Amino acid sequence: MTSTTLALRFTATARLRRLALVAALTVLGAVVTAHGELLALAAVPLVLLAARPRRALPTALTVSVALDPVRCVEGDQLRLTVHVELPDRAVDRVEAEVDLPGRTTAVPLEPDGGRASGWTVVPTRWGRHRVGPLRVRVVAGGGLYVAPLVLEVGDVVVFPAAAALARAVAPRELAAPLGEHASRAVGSGVEFAGVRPYQPGDRRRDVDWRTSARHGDLFVRQYAAERAFDLVLVLDTSTDAGPPGSSTLDLTVRAATGLAQSYLRAHDRVGLVTFGGPLRWLTPATGPRQLYRVSDALMSMRPDATERDAGDVGFGLADLPRSMLPGRAFVCVVTPLLDDRPLAAVRLLLDRGFAPLVVDVLTNEPTLRRRRRERARDELALRTWRMHREALVGELAGLGVPVLEWDGEGDLTGALKHAMRAGEPRVRT
Amino acid sequence: MSPLPSRAVVRDVIDRLTVVATVSAGVAVAAVPDLRRPVLTAGGAAVALAVGAAVTRLRALGTLAVALTTSSVLLAAALDASDLRPVQVVAAGVLLLATLAALERTETPLGRRLGATTPLVVLRGPAASRLGVAAAAVGASALVAATAAQTVVPSVGLVLGGLAAAVAALVLTTRAHRDEPAIDGPDVHESLSGRVPGDGQR
């Protein structure tokens, strides 16, 4: 918490001017009409004005503002505390309010020592947001003077809430030699893969005595090799459709965060490519640092209308470095499927030998206008739009690409597993 | 953004009604017991302006309403001083104070601004000092009214002395609130940017 001492510059309030007006009118009336009893009315404003001279006002104020924490996840609670110090309490009251970023709620903190001293701030949308400024209003001199102050609070980084993913599932065909996923190759893992006849050199502890007794010959157990998994998330950032908080971009970011978290936790390598807006990529890597890199890249994702409207530029995916899309990597394309560009991206990936999975994050349809004439036109447009989307999904299915619909609520694990199997018919079931 | 809390709306309606009620009461105090056309006219205009100020929240209308309420009391006294008893003058003063307070609350923007938190009172001065001054003002008013009601032998010197004292009080009070030269110290932006060393930043 940093303290800042600020000079107070008071200005007269409407109350001061009105009291002076009443006093002047009354004294003038008493003098003009020579009615001394009218001075009783003038006594009220005169005493109020005389009791609070300007020189008695405080000259400075010390304000401390703290926002904790400054990095959080959507829906987390932040504490914004304000502490005000005055040499003497020569003020009537000090009020404070804070400007909040969009889709952020705030409730006053529980009073501590009789007075609330801040707010509980809950940001509900990911991104880098500016909290503040804090506007302080010092009322002094019996409400005759007011001094406004403006104080910066700070930025808060709100990470997207991760999509629910119970565990990281992976196809059986895995390339990387070290990892935690059981592959179809036989190796030194812990998952049982089958039995085979004993050969000289096999370890004695691998002998399966029950099978050996049944067949009258020695058999040994085999285990699945544990391999790592390369996941490349290809995100369509061309459009942000739908209500804030559950828009296509919000769901895209949450799905990507959930997938990246789950697979990085399982020591897999995760890479990221965004298209539709500026082409950005993050080479697949593993470890906690990669999670921060992915989160950081996701935070800067915003639709770029200029590039989107620049025509079909192939999304630049064809120009990606080879290391960006390693062989046998599993590619997950997260897109709202609002135009043909994701289809072009999928075709490109298929040409390069990948079997991508498409996660469709569009949950809302366009709303129709109310007026009858416009509504009829809108309904026709909506039907055409639906047909176009169906055709798009049909074409993807024709290419053998599974399309997984995700509304931001369900667990992605089961659907992802199913889609991986559908995409790779060679995997063991 | 969450909708405006209903409690704030109720409080706002009460404040608006208080403006109209206190101005009406002030006018009524001035007008009774003898209803005179000038007083009624000024009072009626004051009430109309109070309604306008309560509806539109315009400061100018509020100030005019206060001025006309004061004028109606002055008119009542000027037309026939015997009509206005000391208690009426004191009551009019108290009602004017209440009008000022209600007007101030009405003119303040309702509840929270769009995109901002609810204003929070983070520090409040002692209630005794706030209420003490108001009580002293009403006491002084009562004292002046009671003194003015005493039957004394009229003398030009006494009247002139009293009025001169009132004018002097007005002048001195005004001087106490004269705008002073700017305080030598860091302004807000300088302090925030940290460009002023030793300005209290820790």
XYZ file of C-alpha atoms in Angstrom:
631
model
C 0.000 0.000 0.000
C 1.493 3.341 -1.027
C 0.563 6.544 0.723
C 0.252 9.781 -1.162
C -0.087 13.174 0.448
C -2.166 15.490 -1.659
C -2.779 19.198 -1.331
C -6.439 20.043 -0.825
C -7.924 22.810 -2.946
C -11.320 23.648 -1.611
C -14.048 25.321 -3.575
C -17.208 26.856 -2.200
C -20.326 24.724 -2.366
C -23.842 25.803 -3.240
C -24.621 25.743 0.488
C -22.107 28.517 1.193
C -23.465 30.685 -1.606
C -27.041 30.167 -0.520
C -26.294 30.911 3.135
C -24.517 34.113 2.063
C -27.500 34.998 -0.111
C -29.978 34.479 2.732
C -27.767 36.477 5.126
C -27.342 39.337 2.665
C -31.041 39.442 1.766
C -32.099 39.422 5.397
C -29.632 42.051 6.577
C -30.538 44.203 3.579
C -34.243 43.722 4.296
C -33.738 44.604 7.962
C -31.786 47.755 7.061
C -34.199 48.887 4.353
C -37.360 48.280 6.357
C -35.733 49.187 9.686
C -37.072 45.989 11.264
C -34.456 44.729 13.708
C -36.409 41.513 14.436
C -35.569 40.293 10.933
C -31.969 39.960 12.074
C -33.090 36.803 13.902
C -33.406 35.197 10.475
C -29.973 36.490 9.471
C -28.416 35.069 12.632
C -28.716 31.479 11.393
C -26.609 31.836 8.204
C -24.256 34.356 9.813
C -23.359 32.022 12.675
C -22.951 29.076 10.321
C -20.659 31.093 8.057
C -18.675 32.662 10.886
C -18.109 29.377 12.683
C -16.377 27.783 9.683
C -13.864 30.253 8.255
C -11.843 29.254 5.234
C -8.539 29.319 7.111
C -9.743 26.476 9.384
C -9.857 24.043 6.465
C -7.223 21.305 6.277
C -4.519 21.816 3.674
C -3.462 18.262 2.911
C -4.703 14.733 3.054
C -2.874 11.415 3.004
C -4.555 8.689 0.982
C -3.482 5.065 0.703
C -4.943 2.803 -1.942
C -4.184 -0.872 -2.356
C -5.462 -3.424 -4.819
C -4.689 -7.004 -3.927
C -4.017 -9.203 -5.828
C -3.246 -7.583 -9.170
C -3.313 -10.884 -11.082
C -6.320 -13.099 -10.826
C -8.667 -15.386 -12.696
C -12.162 -14.422 -13.885
C -14.544 -14.451 -10.933
C -11.825 -14.071 -8.302
C -12.314 -11.521 -5.562
C -9.907 -8.604 -5.227
C -9.663 -6.290 -2.241
C -9.499 -2.615 -2.994
C -8.812 -0.780 0.237
C -8.724 2.957 0.828
C -7.271 4.554 3.906
C -7.454 8.285 4.581
C -5.429 10.182 7.144
C -5.817 13.773 8.269
C -3.721 15.601 10.835
C -6.914 16.387 12.690
C -10.380 15.277 11.736
C -11.354 18.779 10.641
C -13.573 17.539 7.864
C -17.204 16.558 7.721
C -16.704 13.503 5.576
C -14.476 11.972 2.947
C -16.240 10.070 0.172
C -14.564 7.806 -2.334
C -15.618 6.003 -5.485
C -13.686 4.080 -8.082
C -14.175 3.763 -11.816
C -14.376 0.115 -12.758
C -13.671 -1.666 -16.023
C -16.598 -3.215 -17.873
C -18.258 -6.330 -16.444
C -16.725 -5.802 -13.041
C -18.791 -5.703 -9.903
C -17.903 -4.204 -6.551
C -19.460 -4.430 -3.134
C -18.326 -2.465 -0.070
C -16.109 -4.387 2.323
C -17.538 -5.418 5.641
C -17.165 -2.437 7.999
C -13.996 -2.684 10.020
C -14.222 -0.550 13.139
C -17.557 0.911 12.157
C -16.708 2.126 8.642
C -16.249 0.338 5.347
C -12.832 1.086 3.932
C -12.985 -0.328 0.451
C -14.608 -2.734 -1.921
C -14.505 -6.331 -2.945
C -13.986 -6.153 -6.692
C -14.917 -9.108 -8.878
C -13.755 -8.920 -12.504
C -15.782 -11.267 -14.654
C -14.023 -10.846 -17.980
C -10.465 -11.725 -18.850
C -7.995 -9.141 -20.055
C -5.756 -6.400 -18.806
C -7.966 -3.875 -17.104
C -7.392 -0.510 -15.541
C -9.018 -0.065 -12.159
C -9.604 3.535 -11.258
C -9.106 6.339 -10.967
C -10.174 6.667 -7.369
C -12.225 9.810 -6.934
C -12.091 11.254 -3.451
C -14.353 14.080 -2.328
C -13.448 15.893 0.868
C -16.331 17.850 2.372
C -15.314 20.302 5.093
C -16.450 23.450 6.852
C -19.910 22.137 7.651
C -20.573 21.362 3.991
C -19.477 24.826 2.875
C -16.392 23.585 1.040
C -15.503 20.605 -1.074
C -12.180 19.437 -2.489
C -12.107 16.787 -5.216
C -9.083 14.536 -5.626
C -8.228 11.991 -8.289
C -5.878 9.134 -7.578
C -4.638 6.369 -9.850
C -5.224 2.846 -8.596
C -3.537 0.463 -11.028
C -3.949 -2.301 -13.540
C -5.233 -5.762 -12.944
C -4.496 -8.769 -15.112
C -7.470 -11.088 -15.263
C -6.682 -14.510 -16.652
C -9.470 -16.408 -18.364
C -11.175 -19.099 -16.353
C -10.059 -22.472 -17.655
C -12.481 -24.832 -19.337
C -13.322 -27.895 -17.291
C -11.018 -30.759 -18.177
C -10.913 -33.675 -15.778
C -7.707 -35.120 -17.260
C -5.529 -34.777 -20.297
C -6.454 -37.380 -22.880
C -4.176 -38.218 -25.780
C -4.191 -40.377 -28.859
C -2.295 -43.669 -28.706
C 0.132 -42.741 -31.441
C 2.597 -40.506 -29.678
C 5.969 -39.388 -30.866
C 7.828 -37.770 -28.024
C 9.908 -40.270 -26.062
C 9.261 -39.063 -22.533
C 5.919 -38.262 -21.017
C 2.967 -39.409 -18.977
C 0.528 -40.720 -21.611
C 0.374 -44.449 -22.189
C 1.024 -45.057 -25.870
C 0.343 -48.161 -27.963
C 4.074 -48.848 -28.138
C 5.421 -51.297 -25.587
C 7.792 -49.827 -23.077
C 8.568 -49.358 -19.439
C 5.400 -47.682 -18.260
C 2.969 -48.835 -15.604
C -0.153 -49.455 -17.720
C -0.710 -53.152 -18.580
C -0.472 -53.724 -22.329
C -0.621 -57.545 -22.692
C 1.382 -60.770 -22.295
C 3.838 -62.592 -24.522
C 5.907 -65.765 -24.283
C 9.016 -65.539 -22.161
C 12.280 -64.876 -23.977
C 15.749 -65.125 -22.577
C 16.744 -61.850 -20.990
C 13.252 -60.974 -19.681
C 13.097 -59.900 -16.094
C 11.884 -62.519 -13.666
C 9.535 -60.090 -11.950
C 7.675 -59.528 -15.240
C 6.621 -63.185 -15.417
C 2.836 -63.531 -15.259
C 2.556 -66.658 -13.122
C -1.200 -67.089 -13.543
C -1.028 -67.104 -17.373
C 2.089 -69.271 -17.275
C 0.325 -71.843 -15.067
C -2.699 -71.897 -17.377
C -0.629 -72.483 -20.530
C 2.104 -74.613 -19.044
C 4.785 -72.257 -20.349
C 6.343 -69.009 -19.178
C 4.668 -65.734 -20.143
C 5.708 -62.194 -19.257
C 3.627 -59.054 -18.859
C 4.104 -56.107 -21.198
C 3.555 -52.478 -20.329
C 2.649 -49.474 -22.473
C 5.385 -46.973 -23.095
C 4.752 -43.520 -21.621
C 5.159 -40.805 -24.125
C 4.570 -37.100 -24.305
C 1.972 -35.365 -26.389
C 2.315 -32.322 -28.615
C -0.786 -30.198 -28.654
C -1.046 -27.205 -30.957
C -3.984 -24.910 -30.354
C -5.044 -23.036 -33.465
C -7.365 -20.229 -32.455
C -9.636 -18.245 -34.749
C -9.646 -14.656 -33.487
C -11.327 -13.086 -36.492
C -14.661 -12.457 -34.763
C -16.012 -11.857 -31.311
C -19.704 -12.696 -31.524
C -22.169 -12.991 -28.699
C -22.721 -11.262 -25.370
C -19.640 -10.166 -23.424
C -18.634 -12.831 -20.965
C -19.848 -15.693 -23.127
C -18.811 -14.455 -26.549
C -17.007 -16.683 -29.019
C -13.680 -15.113 -28.140
C -14.315 -15.644 -24.420
C -15.082 -19.311 -25.012
C -12.085 -19.654 -27.329
C -9.778 -18.242 -24.694
C -11.282 -20.362 -21.913
C -11.067 -23.547 -23.965
C -7.451 -22.796 -24.868
C -6.580 -22.029 -21.243
C -8.200 -25.246 -20.018
C -6.460 -27.377 -22.620
C -3.091 -25.721 -22.072
C -3.328 -26.079 -18.300
C -4.311 -29.749 -18.422
C -1.688 -30.822 -20.916
C 1.124 -28.766 -19.453
C 0.314 -30.249 -16.059
C 0.787 -33.681 -17.661
C 4.223 -32.527 -18.895
C 3.090 -32.361 -22.507
C 4.191 -29.745 -24.960
C 1.658 -27.097 -25.922
C 1.919 -24.584 -28.746
C -0.383 -21.808 -29.856
C -1.283 -20.246 -33.189
C -3.831 -17.493 -33.691
C -5.247 -16.590 -37.060
C -7.993 -14.309 -38.276
C -6.346 -11.334 -36.646
C -2.605 -10.906 -36.502
C -0.874 -14.268 -36.948
C 0.839 -15.114 -33.677
C 2.459 -18.341 -32.685
C 4.105 -19.873 -29.707
C 6.385 -22.832 -30.372
C 5.358 -25.961 -28.452
C 7.109 -26.260 -25.132
C 6.422 -27.664 -21.728
C 6.640 -26.488 -18.140
C 4.995 -23.843 -15.997
C 6.752 -21.071 -17.887
C 4.971 -22.122 -21.066
C 1.651 -21.752 -19.267
C 2.509 -18.132 -18.526
C 3.536 -17.623 -22.143
C 0.265 -19.106 -23.363
C -1.741 -17.003 -20.896
C 0.130 -13.900 -21.952
C -0.500 -14.617 -25.620
C -4.183 -15.238 -24.936
C -4.501 -11.949 -23.085
C -3.484 -10.000 -26.147
C -6.021 -11.699 -28.394
C -8.560 -9.307 -29.808
C -10.392 -9.394 -33.140
C -8.584 -7.415 -35.785
C -11.102 -6.018 -38.241
C -8.433 -4.681 -40.609
C -6.828 -8.039 -41.212
C -10.143 -9.858 -41.230
C -11.460 -7.654 -44.013
C -8.234 -7.758 -45.973
C -9.442 -10.806 -47.857
C -8.234 -14.389 -47.901
C -4.564 -14.134 -47.164
C -4.248 -17.782 -46.256
C -4.051 -16.778 -42.612
C -0.293 -17.067 -42.859
C -0.585 -20.623 -41.557
C 1.308 -21.876 -44.586
C 4.233 -19.705 -43.596
C 4.490 -21.068 -40.089
C 7.929 -22.453 -39.230
C 8.156 -26.245 -39.318
C 9.072 -26.373 -35.638
C 5.738 -24.766 -34.890
C 3.824 -27.792 -36.113
C 5.901 -30.845 -35.183
C 5.035 -34.166 -36.794
C 2.306 -36.176 -35.050
C 1.250 -33.117 -33.067
C -2.415 -33.046 -32.254
C -3.943 -29.872 -33.666
C -7.042 -28.441 -32.084
C -8.733 -25.651 -34.045
C -10.996 -23.512 -31.857
C -13.314 -21.416 -34.000
C -16.881 -20.087 -34.125
C -17.160 -21.360 -37.735
C -18.598 -18.098 -38.985
C -16.965 -18.106 -42.407
C -14.951 -20.312 -44.727
C -11.580 -19.428 -43.323
C -11.466 -22.135 -40.639
C -12.230 -24.626 -43.421
C -9.256 -23.306 -45.374
C -7.102 -23.606 -42.277
C -8.240 -27.197 -41.716
C -7.487 -28.084 -45.345
C -4.024 -26.626 -44.951
C -3.438 -28.694 -41.835
C -4.701 -31.840 -43.551
C -2.349 -31.193 -46.448
C 0.511 -31.031 -43.992
C -0.457 -34.423 -42.616
C -2.265 -33.477 -39.454
C -5.616 -34.786 -38.277
C -7.098 -31.710 -36.609
C -10.041 -31.509 -34.275
C -12.406 -28.537 -34.587
C -14.008 -27.111 -31.441
C -17.026 -24.987 -32.369
C -17.553 -22.240 -29.782
C -20.547 -20.448 -31.266
C -23.416 -20.702 -28.798
C -25.719 -17.893 -29.866
C -27.559 -17.213 -33.044
C -28.086 -13.683 -34.337
C -31.180 -12.017 -32.902
C -33.988 -10.965 -35.224
C -35.300 -7.442 -35.453
C -38.820 -6.898 -34.170
C -40.467 -5.015 -37.000
C -42.417 -7.380 -39.182
C -40.890 -6.287 -42.479
C -37.339 -6.469 -41.186
C -38.075 -9.671 -39.331
C -39.075 -11.518 -42.504
C -35.821 -10.470 -44.133
C -33.872 -11.429 -41.033
C -35.488 -14.850 -40.888
C -34.429 -15.499 -44.453
C -30.920 -14.337 -43.682
C -30.853 -16.504 -40.568
C -31.928 -19.574 -42.537
C -29.211 -18.922 -45.096
C -26.688 -18.441 -42.314
C -27.720 -21.723 -40.661
C -27.464 -23.559 -43.981
C -24.014 -22.115 -44.530
C -22.870 -23.323 -41.118
C -24.384 -26.746 -41.688
C -22.634 -26.942 -45.028
C -19.380 -25.960 -43.341
C -19.742 -28.658 -40.686
C -20.751 -31.159 -43.381
C -17.685 -30.324 -45.409
C -15.458 -30.763 -42.360
C -17.101 -34.108 -41.685
C -16.462 -35.022 -45.314
C -12.795 -34.306 -44.747
C -12.890 -36.641 -41.755
C -12.475 -33.846 -39.241
C -14.554 -34.226 -36.086
C -16.360 -31.104 -34.941
C -16.945 -30.743 -31.237
C -19.526 -28.216 -30.040
C -18.625 -26.593 -26.758
C -20.800 -24.081 -24.913
C -18.311 -23.227 -22.199
C -20.046 -25.350 -19.570
C -19.347 -29.017 -20.149
C -16.238 -31.049 -19.410
C -14.095 -31.200 -22.520
C -12.376 -34.476 -21.543
C -14.904 -37.006 -22.764
C -15.704 -35.128 -25.930
C -12.028 -34.608 -26.672
C -11.271 -38.295 -26.194
C -14.134 -39.246 -28.463
C -13.038 -36.720 -31.064
C -9.432 -37.913 -30.948
C -10.541 -41.450 -31.574
C -12.825 -40.338 -34.370
C -10.034 -38.342 -35.925
C -7.537 -41.154 -35.685
C -9.154 -44.478 -36.482
C -5.872 -46.279 -35.942
C -5.899 -45.738 -32.198
C -6.523 -48.684 -29.924
C -9.970 -48.679 -28.304
C -23.888 -2.770 -14.647
C -26.279 -3.615 -11.879
C -29.508 -1.600 -11.676
C -29.827 1.260 -9.238
C -30.595 -0.010 -5.739
C -34.201 0.626 -4.787
C -33.165 2.082 -1.416
C -31.310 4.881 -3.195
C -34.377 5.610 -5.328
C -36.618 5.806 -2.247
C -34.129 8.099 -0.514
C -33.992 10.315 -3.583
C -37.779 10.605 -3.714
C -37.855 11.465 -0.002
C -35.203 14.166 -0.529
C -37.183 15.700 -3.389
C -40.365 15.701 -1.332
C -38.460 17.240 1.587
C -37.376 20.160 -0.610
C -40.974 20.936 -1.535
C -42.236 20.319 1.998
C -39.675 22.553 3.740
C -40.162 25.415 1.284
C -43.948 25.116 1.642
C -43.622 25.063 5.432
C -41.333 28.122 5.350
C -43.844 30.002 3.239
C -46.714 28.894 5.480
C -44.825 30.077 8.587
C -44.343 33.473 6.967
C -47.887 33.752 5.649
C -49.914 32.877 8.755
C -51.883 34.242 10.530
C -52.657 37.119 8.158
C -52.694 36.078 4.514
C -51.415 38.959 2.376
C -51.282 38.937 -1.372
C -47.568 39.888 -1.794
C -46.491 37.242 0.701
C -48.707 34.640 -0.935
C -47.381 35.556 -4.382
C -43.752 35.315 -3.314
C -44.492 32.117 -1.382
C -46.344 30.550 -4.308
C -43.471 31.344 -6.617
C -41.050 29.850 -4.076
C -43.040 26.604 -3.908
C -43.256 26.434 -7.706
C -39.503 26.910 -7.968
C -38.956 24.277 -5.276
C -41.018 21.802 -7.290
C -38.980 22.703 -10.378
C -35.713 22.276 -8.468
C -36.847 18.917 -7.078
C -37.813 17.669 -10.531
C -34.959 19.039 -12.623
C -32.181 19.129 -9.977
C -31.164 22.538 -11.346
C -29.085 24.504 -8.828
C -30.323 27.855 -10.097
C -33.946 26.926 -9.410
C -33.039 25.776 -5.914
C -31.206 29.022 -5.180
C -34.165 31.053 -6.453
C -36.543 29.016 -4.304
C -34.424 29.751 -1.223
C -34.252 33.452 -2.111
C -38.015 33.683 -2.604
C -38.747 31.826 0.634
C -36.511 34.290 2.466
C -38.209 37.165 0.642
C -41.667 35.976 1.651
C -40.614 36.052 5.327
C -39.104 39.510 4.835
C -42.223 40.716 3.069
C -44.472 39.418 5.841
C -42.414 41.292 8.407
C -42.126 44.433 6.289
C -45.876 44.654 5.668
C -46.863 44.235 9.309
C -44.173 43.432 11.858
C -46.746 42.513 14.471
C -47.834 39.548 12.326
C -44.476 37.836 12.652
C -43.727 36.514 16.111
C -40.162 35.631 17.170
C -40.891 31.924 17.136
C -42.022 32.215 13.524
C -38.756 33.860 12.484
C -36.729 31.164 14.244
C -38.890 28.447 12.687
C -38.392 30.003 9.257
C -34.625 29.964 9.822
C -34.660 26.286 10.812
C -36.805 25.429 7.783
C -34.394 27.310 5.513
C -31.544 25.210 6.879
C -33.534 22.042 6.237
C -34.294 23.249 2.700
C -30.600 23.832 2.017
C -29.686 20.361 3.239
C -32.445 18.691 1.197
C -31.557 20.700 -1.912
C -27.938 19.637 -1.597
C -28.888 15.967 -1.420
C -31.292 16.331 -4.358
C -28.731 18.070 -6.547
C -26.089 15.408 -5.927
C -26.104 12.791 -8.710
C -28.229 9.832 -7.748
C -26.356 6.833 -6.412
C -23.472 5.455 -8.399
C -22.192 6.813 -11.665
C -22.168 4.469 -14.608
C -19.103 2.296 -14.415
C -18.174 3.322 -10.906
C -18.624 1.876 -7.466
C -21.142 3.124 -4.954
C -19.706 6.211 -3.220
C -18.310 5.170 0.105
C -17.823 7.400 3.155
C -14.321 6.444 4.250
C -13.983 9.089 6.944
C -16.552 11.087 8.873
C -15.897 13.938 11.275
C -17.363 13.938 14.772
C -21.123 14.478 14.783
C -20.920 16.810 17.789
C -19.029 19.485 15.862
C -21.408 19.276 12.897
C -24.577 19.483 14.933
C -23.099 21.852 17.512
C -22.671 24.691 15.031
C -26.217 24.267 13.705
C -27.576 24.286 17.257
C -25.548 27.425 18.044
C -26.948 29.132 14.944
C -30.527 28.350 15.939
C -29.768 29.446 19.520
C -28.339 32.739 18.306
C -31.387 33.254 16.125
C -33.682 32.615 19.082
C -31.661 35.028 21.217
C -31.861 37.787 18.619
C -35.587 37.170 18.124
C -36.255 37.246 21.870
C -34.191 40.413 22.282
C -35.979 42.089 19.398
C -39.335 41.230 20.958
C -38.518 43.069 24.199
C -40.395 46.303 24.755
C -37.724 48.940 25.017
C -37.866 52.657 24.639
C -37.249 53.183 20.945
C -34.215 55.214 20.150
C -32.572 55.998 16.859
C -29.178 55.140 18.270
C -30.271 51.690 19.376
C -31.780 50.842 15.997
C -28.836 52.194 14.085
C -26.377 50.392 16.358
C -28.138 47.069 15.884
C -28.266 47.420 12.129
C -24.639 48.525 11.972
C -23.693 45.471 14.015
C -25.581 43.249 11.580
C -23.888 44.791 8.568
C -20.502 44.472 10.272
C -21.221 40.781 10.991
C -22.109 40.260 7.345
C -18.933 41.953 6.125
C -16.690 40.095 8.574
C -18.298 36.760 7.756
C -17.848 37.359 4.051
C -14.172 38.189 4.585
C -13.711 34.935 6.493
C -14.652 33.099 3.299
C -12.709 35.190 0.838
C -10.777 33.092 -1.641
C -7.175 32.826 -0.537
C -4.154 32.611 -2.819
C -3.252 29.118 -4.018
C -1.592 26.926 -1.470
C 2.098 26.345 -2.087
C 2.257 22.610 -2.436
C 2.190 19.764 -4.887
C -0.892 19.586 -7.006
C -2.686 16.336 -7.658
C -0.957 15.389 -10.883
C 2.483 16.201 -9.578
C 1.909 14.059 -6.551
C 0.573 11.162 -8.542
C 3.405 11.131 -10.991
C 5.880 11.224 -8.133
C 7.709 14.212 -9.595
C 7.682 16.093 -6.332
C 10.288 14.753 -3.918
C 9.410 14.782 -0.270
C 5.734 15.387 -0.824
C 4.839 12.735 1.658
C 5.116 9.671 -0.571
C 6.375 6.756 1.402
